[in-house]
Coordinates of C-alpha atoms in Angstrom, one line a residue:
M1 CA 211.4 195.1 -45.1
S2 CA 212.6 198.1 -45.1
L3 CA 211.5 199.5 -42.1
R4 CA 211.7 195.7 -40.1
R5 CA 215.3 196.1 -40.3
S6 CA 215.5 199.9 -39.3
I7 CA 213.2 199.1 -36.5
W8 CA 214.8 196.1 -35.6
R9 CA 218.4 197.6 -35.9
M10 CA 216.9 200.2 -33.5
L11 CA 216.3 198.2 -31.0
S12 CA 219.7 195.9 -31.0
V13 CA 222.0 199.2 -30.4
T14 CA 219.0 200.4 -27.9
L15 CA 219.9 196.1 -26.3
T16 CA 223.6 197.0 -27.3
A17 CA 224.0 200.6 -25.7
S18 CA 221.8 199.2 -22.6
F19 CA 223.7 195.9 -22.4
F20 CA 226.9 197.6 -22.8
T21 CA 226.5 200.2 -19.9
A22 CA 226.8 196.9 -17.7
S23 CA 230.4 195.9 -18.5
L24 CA 230.8 199.8 -16.7
I25 CA 230.6 198.8 -13.0
Y26 CA 233.1 198.5 -10.9
A27 CA 234.8 201.9 -13.0
Q28 CA 235.2 202.9 -8.7
A29 CA 234.6 202.3 -5.6
A30 CA 230.6 202.8 -4.4
G31 CA 228.8 203.4 -1.3
R32 CA 225.4 202.8 -0.6
V33 CA 222.6 204.2 1.4
A34 CA 220.0 201.6 3.5
G35 CA 217.6 201.7 5.9
R36 CA 214.6 200.8 7.2
V37 CA 211.0 202.4 6.3
T38 CA 208.3 202.1 9.3
S39 CA 205.0 203.6 10.0
A40 CA 204.4 205.7 12.6
D41 CA 201.9 204.0 13.4
G42 CA 202.4 201.3 15.6
G43 CA 205.9 201.0 14.4
A44 CA 205.0 198.4 11.4
P45 CA 207.3 197.5 8.9
I46 CA 206.0 200.0 5.2
L47 CA 206.4 197.3 2.0
G48 CA 206.6 199.2 -1.1
A49 CA 207.2 202.8 -0.6
T50 CA 209.1 204.1 -3.3
V51 CA 213.0 205.0 -2.4
Q52 CA 214.2 207.4 -4.7
L53 CA 216.7 209.8 -5.4
V54 CA 215.5 212.8 -6.1
G55 CA 217.2 213.9 -9.7
T56 CA 218.4 211.0 -10.6
P57 CA 217.3 207.9 -12.0
F58 CA 218.1 206.3 -8.9
G59 CA 215.9 204.3 -6.7
T60 CA 214.3 201.1 -5.4
I61 CA 211.0 200.2 -3.7
T62 CA 211.2 198.7 0.5
K63 CA 211.0 194.8 0.9
S64 CA 208.5 192.9 3.1
D65 CA 210.7 194.0 6.2
G66 CA 210.9 197.6 5.0
T67 CA 214.1 197.4 4.2
Y68 CA 215.8 198.7 1.1
A69 CA 219.3 199.6 0.0
I70 CA 221.0 201.2 -2.6
A71 CA 224.3 201.5 -4.1
L72 CA 225.5 204.5 -4.9
R73 CA 228.8 206.6 -6.4
P74 CA 230.4 209.0 -4.5
G75 CA 227.9 212.1 -3.8
A76 CA 225.2 214.7 -2.5
Y77 CA 222.3 213.3 -3.3
T78 CA 218.7 214.1 -2.1
L79 CA 217.0 210.9 0.0
R80 CA 213.9 211.2 -0.7
I81 CA 210.3 208.3 0.6
R82 CA 207.3 207.5 -0.1
Q83 CA 204.3 206.0 -0.5
I84 CA 200.5 206.4 -1.4
G85 CA 198.6 206.9 2.2
Y86 CA 201.6 208.5 3.7
A87 CA 202.9 211.8 4.6
S88 CA 206.1 211.2 2.4
T89 CA 210.0 212.8 3.3
T90 CA 213.3 214.1 2.2
E91 CA 216.8 214.5 3.4
P92 CA 220.4 215.2 2.5
I93 CA 223.0 212.6 2.2
T94 CA 226.3 212.3 1.3
I95 CA 228.1 209.1 0.3
A96 CA 232.2 208.6 0.2
S97 CA 233.5 205.5 -1.5
G98 CA 233.1 202.2 0.3
Q99 CA 231.0 203.8 3.0
T100 CA 227.5 202.6 3.9
V101 CA 225.1 205.5 5.0
T102 CA 222.4 204.4 6.9
K103 CA 218.9 206.0 6.6
N104 CA 215.9 205.0 8.3
A105 CA 212.3 207.1 7.8
V106 CA 209.1 206.7 9.9
L107 CA 206.5 207.8 7.6
A108 CA 202.9 209.1 9.0
R109 CA 199.4 208.6 7.5
T110 CA 197.5 210.9 5.5
A111 CA 193.9 210.5 4.5
T112 CA 194.5 211.0 0.3
N113 CA 197.3 210.0 -1.5
L114 CA 198.4 213.4 -2.5
E115 CA 201.6 213.5 -1.1
A116 CA 202.3 211.0 -3.8
V117 CA 204.3 212.9 -6.8
A118 CA 204.3 213.1 -10.6
V119 CA 206.0 214.9 -13.7
I120 CA 203.0 215.7 -15.7
G121 CA 201.5 219.0 -15.5
Q122 CA 203.7 221.6 -15.5
R123 CA 206.6 220.7 -18.2
D124 CA 209.4 219.4 -16.1
A125 CA 208.6 220.4 -13.4
E126 CA 208.4 217.3 -10.4
R127 CA 205.7 218.8 -7.7
T128 CA 203.6 216.9 -5.1
V129 CA 199.6 216.6 -6.1
V130 CA 198.3 218.5 -3.3
K131 CA 200.3 221.7 -5.4
S132 CA 199.3 220.9 -8.5
P133 CA 197.5 223.4 -10.5
V134 CA 195.4 220.5 -12.5
P135 CA 194.0 217.3 -10.9
V136 CA 196.6 214.5 -11.0
D137 CA 196.6 210.7 -9.9
V138 CA 199.7 209.1 -9.0
F139 CA 199.4 205.3 -8.2
S140 CA 202.3 202.5 -7.8
S141 CA 202.8 199.2 -8.1
V142 CA 201.9 198.3 -5.4
D143 CA 198.0 199.4 -6.2
L144 CA 198.1 198.1 -9.7
K145 CA 199.5 194.9 -7.9
A146 CA 196.8 195.0 -5.8
T147 CA 194.1 194.7 -8.2
G148 CA 194.5 191.3 -8.4
R149 CA 194.0 191.9 -12.1
T150 CA 196.2 190.7 -15.0
E151 CA 196.3 193.3 -17.3
T152 CA 198.0 196.2 -17.6
A153 CA 195.0 198.6 -18.8
Q154 CA 192.0 196.0 -16.5
M155 CA 194.4 197.3 -13.4
I156 CA 194.1 201.8 -14.6
Q157 CA 190.9 200.8 -14.9
A158 CA 190.8 199.4 -11.5
L159 CA 192.1 202.4 -9.6
A160 CA 190.9 205.3 -12.4
P161 CA 187.4 205.9 -12.4
S162 CA 187.8 208.7 -15.3
F163 CA 189.5 205.7 -16.9
N164 CA 187.7 203.3 -19.0
F165 CA 188.6 200.0 -20.1
P166 CA 185.6 198.2 -21.6
R167 CA 184.6 194.9 -22.3
S168 CA 183.5 194.5 -26.3
A169 CA 182.2 190.7 -28.2
I170 CA 182.5 190.2 -32.4
A171 CA 183.9 193.6 -32.9
D172 CA 186.5 191.8 -35.0
G173 CA 189.6 193.2 -34.6
T174 CA 188.8 195.4 -31.7
D175 CA 188.1 192.2 -29.4
A176 CA 192.9 192.0 -29.7
A177 CA 193.2 194.9 -29.1
R178 CA 190.0 196.7 -27.2
P179 CA 190.7 200.5 -26.7
A180 CA 190.8 202.9 -23.7
T181 CA 189.1 206.4 -22.6
L182 CA 189.6 208.9 -19.7
R183 CA 187.2 211.3 -18.7
G184 CA 184.2 209.9 -21.8
L185 CA 186.0 211.0 -24.6
G186 CA 188.3 209.6 -27.3
A187 CA 189.9 206.5 -26.9
D188 CA 192.4 208.9 -29.7
Q189 CA 192.4 211.8 -27.5
V190 CA 194.2 210.8 -24.9
L191 CA 197.6 211.3 -25.0
V192 CA 199.8 207.8 -24.1
L193 CA 203.3 208.7 -22.5
V194 CA 205.9 206.2 -21.5
N195 CA 208.8 207.9 -19.1
G196 CA 207.5 211.2 -20.5
K197 CA 208.1 210.0 -24.4
R198 CA 204.8 209.2 -26.6
R199 CA 203.8 205.8 -27.2
H200 CA 202.3 204.8 -31.2
T201 CA 199.0 204.1 -31.3
N202 CA 197.4 201.0 -32.8
A203 CA 198.0 200.0 -36.6
L204 CA 193.9 199.0 -36.4
I205 CA 191.0 201.6 -36.3
N206 CA 187.7 200.6 -34.2
V207 CA 184.9 200.4 -37.5
N208 CA 182.6 198.4 -35.2
G209 CA 180.1 199.7 -33.0
T210 CA 182.3 199.8 -29.9
V211 CA 183.4 202.6 -27.6
G212 CA 185.9 203.7 -29.7
R213 CA 184.7 203.4 -33.2
G214 CA 186.0 205.6 -36.2
Q215 CA 189.1 205.5 -33.6
A216 CA 193.0 203.6 -32.9
A217 CA 194.3 203.6 -29.4
V218 CA 197.0 203.1 -28.1
D219 CA 197.6 199.4 -26.8
L220 CA 198.2 200.0 -22.8
N221 CA 198.7 195.7 -22.4
S222 CA 201.6 195.9 -24.4
I223 CA 203.6 197.4 -21.5
P224 CA 203.9 194.3 -18.6
A225 CA 201.9 195.6 -15.7
N226 CA 205.0 194.2 -13.5
M227 CA 207.5 197.1 -15.9
I228 CA 206.2 199.7 -14.3
D229 CA 206.1 202.2 -10.3
R230 CA 204.2 204.5 -11.3
V231 CA 200.9 205.8 -13.6
E232 CA 200.6 209.4 -13.5
I233 CA 197.3 210.3 -14.4
L234 CA 196.6 214.0 -15.8
R235 CA 192.4 214.9 -16.1
D236 CA 192.3 218.0 -17.7
G237 CA 192.9 219.3 -21.5
A238 CA 197.0 219.3 -22.6
A239 CA 196.8 219.8 -26.1
A240 CA 199.1 223.0 -25.3
Q241 CA 201.3 221.0 -23.8
Y242 CA 202.3 218.0 -24.5
G243 CA 200.3 217.3 -28.5
S244 CA 196.7 217.7 -30.2
D245 CA 195.7 213.7 -28.9
A246 CA 195.7 215.0 -25.5
I247 CA 192.6 216.8 -25.1
A248 CA 191.0 214.3 -22.4
G249 CA 194.7 214.6 -20.7
V250 CA 197.9 212.2 -20.5
I251 CA 198.4 209.1 -19.2
N252 CA 202.3 208.8 -18.6
I253 CA 204.1 205.6 -18.0
V254 CA 206.7 205.3 -15.2
L255 CA 209.0 202.1 -16.1
K256 CA 210.9 201.1 -12.6
T257 CA 214.4 201.3 -12.8
T258 CA 215.5 199.0 -10.0
A259 CA 213.3 197.5 -7.7
S260 CA 213.6 193.8 -6.2
S261 CA 213.6 190.9 -8.3
E262 CA 210.5 189.3 -8.8
L263 CA 208.4 186.0 -9.8
T264 CA 204.4 186.0 -10.2
L265 CA 202.0 182.8 -10.6
Q266 CA 198.8 183.5 -10.3
S267 CA 195.2 181.4 -12.1
G268 CA 191.8 181.8 -12.0
V269 CA 188.8 181.8 -13.5
T270 CA 185.1 182.2 -13.8
A271 CA 182.3 181.2 -11.8
V272 CA 180.8 179.6 -15.1
G273 CA 183.6 177.6 -15.2
D274 CA 185.0 179.6 -18.4
G275 CA 187.8 181.9 -19.5
R276 CA 190.5 180.7 -17.4
V277 CA 193.8 183.3 -16.8
N278 CA 197.4 182.2 -15.8
L279 CA 199.7 184.6 -15.2
V280 CA 203.9 184.6 -15.3
N281 CA 205.8 187.2 -14.8
A282 CA 209.1 187.8 -13.8
N283 CA 211.5 190.9 -13.6
G284 CA 214.4 191.7 -12.9
G285 CA 218.0 194.1 -12.1
T286 CA 220.3 195.7 -10.8
Q287 CA 221.8 198.6 -9.8
L288 CA 225.0 199.2 -11.4
S289 CA 228.0 199.8 -8.8
S290 CA 229.5 203.1 -12.0
G291 CA 226.0 204.9 -11.6
G292 CA 224.2 203.0 -14.1
Y293 CA 221.0 200.9 -14.0
L294 CA 220.2 198.3 -15.5
H295 CA 216.1 196.6 -15.3
V296 CA 213.9 194.1 -17.4
G297 CA 210.6 191.9 -17.0
A298 CA 208.5 189.8 -19.2
E299 CA 205.1 188.6 -18.7
A300 CA 203.0 185.1 -20.4
R301 CA 199.6 186.0 -20.0
T302 CA 196.8 183.6 -21.7
R303 CA 193.4 183.9 -21.1
G304 CA 190.3 181.3 -22.3
F305 CA 187.0 182.8 -24.2
T306 CA 184.8 182.7 -22.2
D307 CA 180.6 182.8 -23.6
R308 CA 177.6 183.5 -22.5
S309 CA 174.7 183.0 -25.5
F310 CA 171.6 180.7 -25.6
A311 CA 169.8 178.7 -27.8
D312 CA 169.1 179.6 -31.1
P313 CA 165.2 180.0 -31.4
R314 CA 165.8 180.7 -35.2
V315 CA 164.8 177.8 -38.2
Q316 CA 168.9 176.6 -38.6
Y317 CA 168.1 173.9 -42.1
A318 CA 165.9 173.5 -44.8
A319 CA 161.4 172.7 -43.8
G320 CA 161.2 169.2 -42.3
D321 CA 165.1 168.1 -41.1
P322 CA 164.6 166.1 -38.7
R323 CA 168.3 167.2 -37.3
E324 CA 165.7 170.7 -36.8
S325 CA 165.7 171.2 -32.4
P326 CA 162.8 172.7 -31.3
A327 CA 164.6 174.3 -28.3
G328 CA 167.5 175.7 -31.0
V329 CA 171.1 175.1 -30.4
I330 CA 173.7 176.8 -29.3
N331 CA 175.8 178.4 -32.2
H332 CA 177.1 181.5 -31.1
R333 CA 179.1 182.8 -29.3
H334 CA 179.0 186.1 -27.5
G335 CA 182.3 187.3 -25.0
D336 CA 185.6 187.4 -24.2
A337 CA 188.0 186.6 -27.1
E338 CA 190.3 183.5 -26.7
T339 CA 194.1 184.9 -26.5
E340 CA 197.6 184.2 -25.8
D341 CA 200.3 187.3 -24.5
L342 CA 204.3 187.3 -23.9
V343 CA 205.1 190.9 -23.5
A344 CA 208.9 192.1 -22.8
M345 CA 210.7 195.2 -21.5
L346 CA 214.0 196.8 -20.6
T347 CA 215.3 199.8 -18.8
A348 CA 218.5 201.2 -18.7
G349 CA 220.9 203.7 -18.1
K350 CA 225.1 205.1 -17.5
T351 CA 225.6 209.0 -15.9
L352 CA 228.4 209.5 -18.3
G353 CA 230.4 212.5 -16.5
Q354 CA 229.1 214.7 -14.2
N355 CA 226.7 216.8 -16.5
I356 CA 225.5 213.8 -18.4
E357 CA 223.0 210.8 -18.6
F358 CA 222.5 208.1 -21.0
Y359 CA 219.6 206.7 -21.0
S360 CA 217.0 203.7 -23.2
F361 CA 214.2 201.8 -23.2
A362 CA 212.7 199.1 -24.8
G363 CA 209.7 196.9 -25.8
A364 CA 208.5 194.0 -26.9
G365 CA 205.2 192.0 -27.7
R366 CA 203.3 189.7 -29.4
R367 CA 199.5 188.5 -28.9
R368 CA 198.0 185.4 -30.9
A369 CA 194.1 185.7 -30.7
I370 CA 190.6 184.6 -31.7
G371 CA 187.1 186.2 -31.7
P372 CA 184.2 185.6 -33.0
G373 CA 181.9 186.2 -35.4
F374 CA 178.2 185.6 -36.2
A375 CA 177.3 182.4 -36.4
R376 CA 176.5 180.9 -39.2
L377 CA 173.2 179.1 -40.3
P378 CA 172.8 175.3 -42.3
N379 CA 170.1 177.3 -44.4
G380 CA 172.3 180.2 -45.1
A381 CA 173.0 181.7 -48.7
N382 CA 176.5 182.4 -47.2
T383 CA 176.3 178.5 -46.2
V384 CA 178.6 176.3 -48.7
P385 CA 176.3 172.9 -47.2
T386 CA 179.3 170.5 -48.6
L387 CA 181.5 172.2 -46.4
Y388 CA 179.5 173.7 -43.0
P389 CA 176.5 171.3 -42.6
N390 CA 175.1 172.2 -39.6
G391 CA 176.8 175.1 -40.2
F392 CA 179.7 177.0 -39.2
L393 CA 180.9 180.3 -36.9
P394 CA 183.7 182.5 -38.6
L395 CA 187.1 182.8 -36.4
I396 CA 188.8 185.5 -36.8
N397 CA 192.6 184.6 -35.7
S398 CA 194.1 188.0 -35.2
T399 CA 198.5 188.6 -34.1
L400 CA 199.2 191.5 -32.8
T401 CA 203.9 192.9 -32.5
D402 CA 203.8 195.6 -31.1
L403 CA 207.9 197.0 -30.1
S404 CA 209.5 199.8 -29.4
G405 CA 212.6 201.9 -28.7
A406 CA 214.4 205.0 -27.0
I407 CA 217.4 206.1 -26.6
G408 CA 218.4 209.7 -25.0
A409 CA 219.7 211.2 -22.9
K410 CA 219.9 214.3 -20.2
G411 CA 222.0 216.6 -18.2
S412 CA 222.1 219.9 -17.4
L413 CA 224.4 223.2 -19.6
A414 CA 224.6 226.6 -18.6
G415 CA 221.5 226.6 -16.1
W416 CA 219.2 224.5 -18.7
K417 CA 218.3 220.9 -17.9
W418 CA 218.5 219.1 -21.1
D419 CA 217.5 216.3 -22.4
L420 CA 217.5 215.0 -26.3
S421 CA 216.0 211.5 -27.4
Q422 CA 214.7 209.2 -30.3
T423 CA 212.2 207.1 -30.1
L424 CA 210.3 204.6 -32.4
G425 CA 207.5 202.3 -32.3
R426 CA 205.8 199.9 -34.7
N427 CA 202.7 197.8 -34.5
S428 CA 201.3 195.3 -36.9
H429 CA 197.6 193.8 -36.8
D430 CA 197.6 190.6 -39.0
F431 CA 194.1 189.2 -40.0
R432 CA 193.7 185.0 -40.3
I433 CA 190.2 183.9 -40.8
T434 CA 189.7 179.9 -39.7
Q435 CA 186.2 177.5 -39.9
T436 CA 184.9 180.2 -43.0
N437 CA 184.5 179.5 -46.6
N438 CA 183.8 181.9 -49.2
A439 CA 180.4 181.3 -50.7
S440 CA 180.4 182.0 -53.9
F441 CA 183.0 179.7 -55.0
G442 CA 181.1 176.9 -53.2
P443 CA 182.4 173.8 -52.4
G444 CA 186.0 174.9 -54.1
S445 CA 186.3 177.8 -51.4
L446 CA 189.3 177.2 -49.3
T447 CA 188.5 177.4 -45.2
E448 CA 191.7 179.9 -44.4
F449 CA 192.4 182.5 -45.5
N450 CA 195.3 185.2 -45.1
S451 CA 192.9 188.2 -45.2
G452 CA 196.0 190.9 -45.0
V453 CA 197.8 193.0 -42.4
L454 CA 197.4 196.5 -41.0
V455 CA 200.8 198.5 -39.1
F456 CA 201.3 202.1 -38.1
S457 CA 205.3 203.2 -36.8
Q458 CA 206.1 206.4 -35.5
G459 CA 209.1 208.0 -35.3
S460 CA 209.9 211.0 -32.5
S461 CA 212.8 213.1 -32.4
N462 CA 212.7 215.8 -29.2
L463 CA 214.5 218.2 -27.0
D464 CA 212.8 219.3 -23.9
L465 CA 214.8 222.0 -21.9
F466 CA 213.7 223.2 -18.5
R467 CA 215.2 225.8 -16.1
E468 CA 214.1 228.5 -13.7
V469 CA 215.2 231.7 -14.3
K470 CA 214.5 235.4 -12.4
V471 CA 212.0 238.0 -13.8
S472 CA 212.2 240.9 -11.3
D473 CA 211.7 239.8 -7.8
L474 CA 209.5 236.1 -9.8
A475 CA 211.0 232.9 -10.3
V476 CA 209.8 231.8 -13.6
R477 CA 209.8 228.4 -13.9
A478 CA 210.3 228.0 -18.2
A479 CA 210.1 224.5 -20.2
I480 CA 210.6 224.7 -24.2
G481 CA 211.0 222.6 -26.4
V482 CA 211.3 221.5 -30.3
E483 CA 209.8 217.5 -31.5
F484 CA 209.5 216.1 -34.9
R485 CA 207.5 212.9 -35.6
K486 CA 206.6 210.5 -38.8
D487 CA 203.5 209.0 -39.4
Q488 CA 203.5 206.1 -41.4
Y489 CA 200.5 202.8 -42.0
Q490 CA 200.2 200.2 -44.7
I491 CA 197.7 198.2 -45.5
E492 CA 198.7 194.4 -47.3
A493 CA 195.9 192.6 -49.4
G494 CA 195.0 190.0 -48.2
E495 CA 195.9 186.1 -50.5
P496 CA 192.5 186.4 -53.3
Q497 CA 190.7 184.0 -52.3
S498 CA 189.1 185.8 -49.9
Y499 CA 188.7 188.8 -51.8
L500 CA 187.3 187.9 -54.9
N501 CA 183.3 186.3 -55.7
G502 CA 183.5 183.2 -57.6
G503 CA 180.8 184.2 -59.0
R504 CA 178.4 180.8 -58.2
D505 CA 175.7 180.0 -55.8
R506 CA 176.6 178.5 -51.9
N507 CA 176.2 175.2 -53.8
G508 CA 178.7 175.4 -57.2
N509 CA 176.7 176.7 -59.6
L510 CA 177.4 179.1 -61.9
V511 CA 174.7 182.1 -61.4
A512 CA 173.4 185.5 -62.0
V513 CA 173.3 186.4 -58.2
P514 CA 175.8 184.9 -57.2
A515 CA 176.9 184.2 -52.7
G516 CA 178.6 186.7 -50.8
S517 CA 181.9 186.9 -51.9
G518 CA 185.4 186.6 -49.3
A519 CA 186.3 184.9 -46.8
Q520 CA 182.6 185.1 -44.1
V521 CA 182.8 187.5 -41.0
F522 CA 185.9 188.8 -42.6
P523 CA 186.5 189.3 -45.9
G524 CA 190.5 189.7 -47.3
F525 CA 191.6 193.6 -48.2
R526 CA 191.9 193.8 -51.4
P527 CA 195.0 195.6 -53.8
S528 CA 193.1 198.2 -54.8
D529 CA 193.0 199.0 -51.1
A530 CA 196.0 198.2 -50.2
K531 CA 198.3 201.8 -49.5
N532 CA 201.7 202.7 -47.7
V533 CA 201.1 206.5 -46.9
S534 CA 203.0 208.3 -44.9
R535 CA 203.7 212.0 -42.2
N536 CA 205.6 214.7 -40.5
N537 CA 204.0 216.4 -38.1
K538 CA 207.0 219.5 -37.1
S539 CA 206.1 221.7 -33.2
A540 CA 206.6 223.5 -30.7
Y541 CA 206.3 224.3 -27.0
L542 CA 206.3 227.0 -24.6
D543 CA 205.2 226.1 -21.0
L544 CA 205.7 229.1 -18.1
E545 CA 205.1 228.9 -14.3
S546 CA 206.0 230.9 -11.2
D547 CA 204.6 231.7 -8.0
V548 CA 203.4 235.2 -8.1
T549 CA 203.1 234.9 -4.6
K550 CA 203.3 232.7 -1.4
W551 CA 199.1 231.9 -2.4
L552 CA 198.9 232.5 -6.3
L553 CA 200.3 229.7 -8.3
L554 CA 200.2 231.3 -12.8
G555 CA 200.4 228.9 -15.4
G556 CA 200.4 229.0 -18.9
A557 CA 201.5 227.3 -21.9
V558 CA 201.5 227.8 -26.1
R559 CA 202.2 225.3 -29.1
Y560 CA 202.9 225.5 -32.3
E561 CA 202.4 222.5 -34.8
N562 CA 202.4 222.2 -38.8
Y563 CA 201.2 218.8 -40.2
S564 CA 202.9 217.9 -43.0
D565 CA 198.7 216.7 -44.6
F566 CA 197.0 219.9 -42.2
G567 CA 198.9 222.1 -42.2
A568 CA 199.6 224.4 -38.4
Q569 CA 197.7 225.8 -35.7
S570 CA 198.3 226.6 -32.0
T571 CA 196.9 226.1 -29.1
A572 CA 197.6 227.6 -25.9
K573 CA 196.6 227.1 -22.1
G574 CA 195.8 228.8 -19.0
S575 CA 196.2 227.9 -15.1
F576 CA 195.8 228.7 -11.6
R577 CA 196.0 227.8 -8.4
I578 CA 195.2 230.3 -5.1
A579 CA 195.0 229.4 -1.3
P580 CA 195.2 231.6 1.1
N581 CA 195.8 229.0 3.7
S582 CA 197.7 225.8 4.0
R583 CA 193.9 224.6 4.4
I584 CA 192.1 225.6 1.6
A585 CA 192.5 225.7 -2.3
V586 CA 191.4 226.7 -5.3
R587 CA 192.3 225.4 -8.4
G588 CA 190.9 225.7 -11.8
A589 CA 192.5 225.9 -16.0
V590 CA 191.3 226.1 -19.0
S591 CA 192.3 225.7 -22.7
T592 CA 192.2 225.0 -26.9
G593 CA 192.8 222.4 -28.4
F594 CA 192.4 219.9 -31.6
R595 CA 193.3 217.2 -32.8
A596 CA 194.9 216.1 -36.3
P597 CA 193.2 212.9 -37.9
S598 CA 195.1 210.1 -38.1
L599 CA 196.8 208.2 -41.3
Q600 CA 194.0 205.3 -40.0
Q601 CA 191.2 207.3 -40.4
S602 CA 192.3 209.0 -43.6
F603 CA 193.3 206.1 -45.4
F604 CA 192.0 203.1 -44.2
T605 CA 190.4 201.2 -46.9
S606 CA 188.1 198.4 -46.4
T607 CA 184.8 195.5 -47.1
A608 CA 183.3 193.9 -44.8
T609 CA 179.6 191.3 -44.8
N610 CA 177.5 192.9 -41.9
F611 CA 174.3 191.7 -40.8
I612 CA 170.4 194.0 -40.6
G613 CA 167.6 193.0 -39.3
G614 CA 168.9 189.5 -39.3
V615 CA 170.6 189.0 -43.2
P616 CA 174.7 189.7 -44.3
F617 CA 175.3 193.1 -46.9
D618 CA 178.7 193.6 -47.5
I619 CA 179.7 196.6 -46.4
T620 CA 182.1 198.7 -47.6
T621 CA 184.1 201.9 -46.5
F622 CA 186.3 203.4 -48.5
A623 CA 188.6 205.9 -47.8
V624 CA 187.1 210.1 -46.9
G625 CA 189.2 210.8 -50.0
S626 CA 188.7 208.8 -52.5
R627 CA 186.3 209.4 -55.5
P628 CA 183.3 206.6 -54.2
A629 CA 183.3 208.4 -51.0
Q630 CA 183.3 211.6 -52.9
L631 CA 180.7 210.3 -55.0
L632 CA 178.6 209.8 -51.6
G633 CA 179.2 212.5 -50.2
S634 CA 182.2 212.4 -48.5
R635 CA 184.7 215.7 -47.2
S636 CA 188.2 215.6 -46.9
L637 CA 188.6 215.5 -42.5
T638 CA 189.7 218.3 -40.7
P639 CA 191.5 218.6 -37.5

């Protein structure tokens, strides 16, 4: 309970600070920059172009007629306007008190999206994608919306060939929290950032035969799509820059700070008539005249289950039972789980003086999902006939709660740009099994069980510094930083009948060899499974990059990490880009990396019912360091 109170306290502070920002909007008279963005090809207005004040949190996107407007406090700025498929434009502007500066822009079409700007690849150095020494994809909010999808991970999958978000069926909790992968590597080998800050993973570890088996992934669908300004995907190993779990690359989700308010209603259904999706989302905000911003978004989505199963040809009843159908019956369900999502996020910021900017963002979400297991037949040894004379389809009801928040400040001091932040995230997965029985209790079995809860929380403290320094005649861009991170993992036991063996057969008779124990499809976590473990990690990195000549870019990074449970490890990376002229460039990178096993991988323990050759078996997963696991030949996990 203390952890929950601390998280809610942190979120309350973030929300209070964010709305306190709104109360300071009238500190001084504001000016404005406004204009219209059109295409050089015929002069048509460009919808959704990003208008940004470089080096500040202020920006917006153009409306359907190509117009935009941003309220600013007086000062000098650099205005950048960009859109995927067009060449970007950058121009200095000066805003006086009460003045409106008009800046129209005409963008020329380009064959690719390489003019998009990314902040990942080399720490804290903003550049266009075409000039990056490593491959980076950038997708705007307009790109995401144009996919027609309703989930964040599905949108990214439709745009990025290197990103995979497979569908799963009959995979226990994985049906509710599907893992995503990058470049065909593990689901836990891609680092997800939100506004450049580490995102926590799910409490669930995938133990069934799905993509991401044995791994805990980040739940991208807990981030509302309508709050995303752009998605940046670094398709290269970056463990030496961002941490041990960035082996496959990095996905950085940049949230909206200011944008036009919008409301979306969407509904659809499959051609078969199932799997109906209903979506309602809204977001809006304001740019505060005193140099601040506040943007809030929420999303509600329901998705019905899909079923692509056929009739079951197996014998269902005892020999001669008139209920037996020669053609078989459809007693199964194979397809998407039924889900209900409610997620919300906010971003806020405030300029404090000339050199300090306060920022914060926070999110909360809840998902309820219902996924089926394998059907239990009427003649099955683990079906109580008085409860289910026609067999039953057990259902796993998952409730996922996700909370996150970040608060920080950044500015400049003695030639260095600095960024100090604290992030905190928590994910819980509650299992309730319905339409089932514990056959070892016979007719006295319950039909619904609380099978336990998984909880994972993570807190990260970061200090990042960046500046450009002169070494002889070379300008070297240097980034240096330190991080302290703490992870905590909990397993809470289920109610007793969800895991106990009652010593009876399915008819209630006391027998020497009783029926299968525990709730069918998902036996509860036992008291021996319950645990509360934690660890910490201290790390530091140095990232250097320089244009050695007009045609040669060189970069390098080193990172040192020290885990309290696995010890210390160092990694390194080198990169280059050779561009003999404006039309030809060769780039590449080589790096080392490692990934420390997660707490979920080290300490997860459970007993589940799996079907092998049509026969149900209780399968126990032991923690790798436990005595039973060691007797079976297990060795402790290593990085």
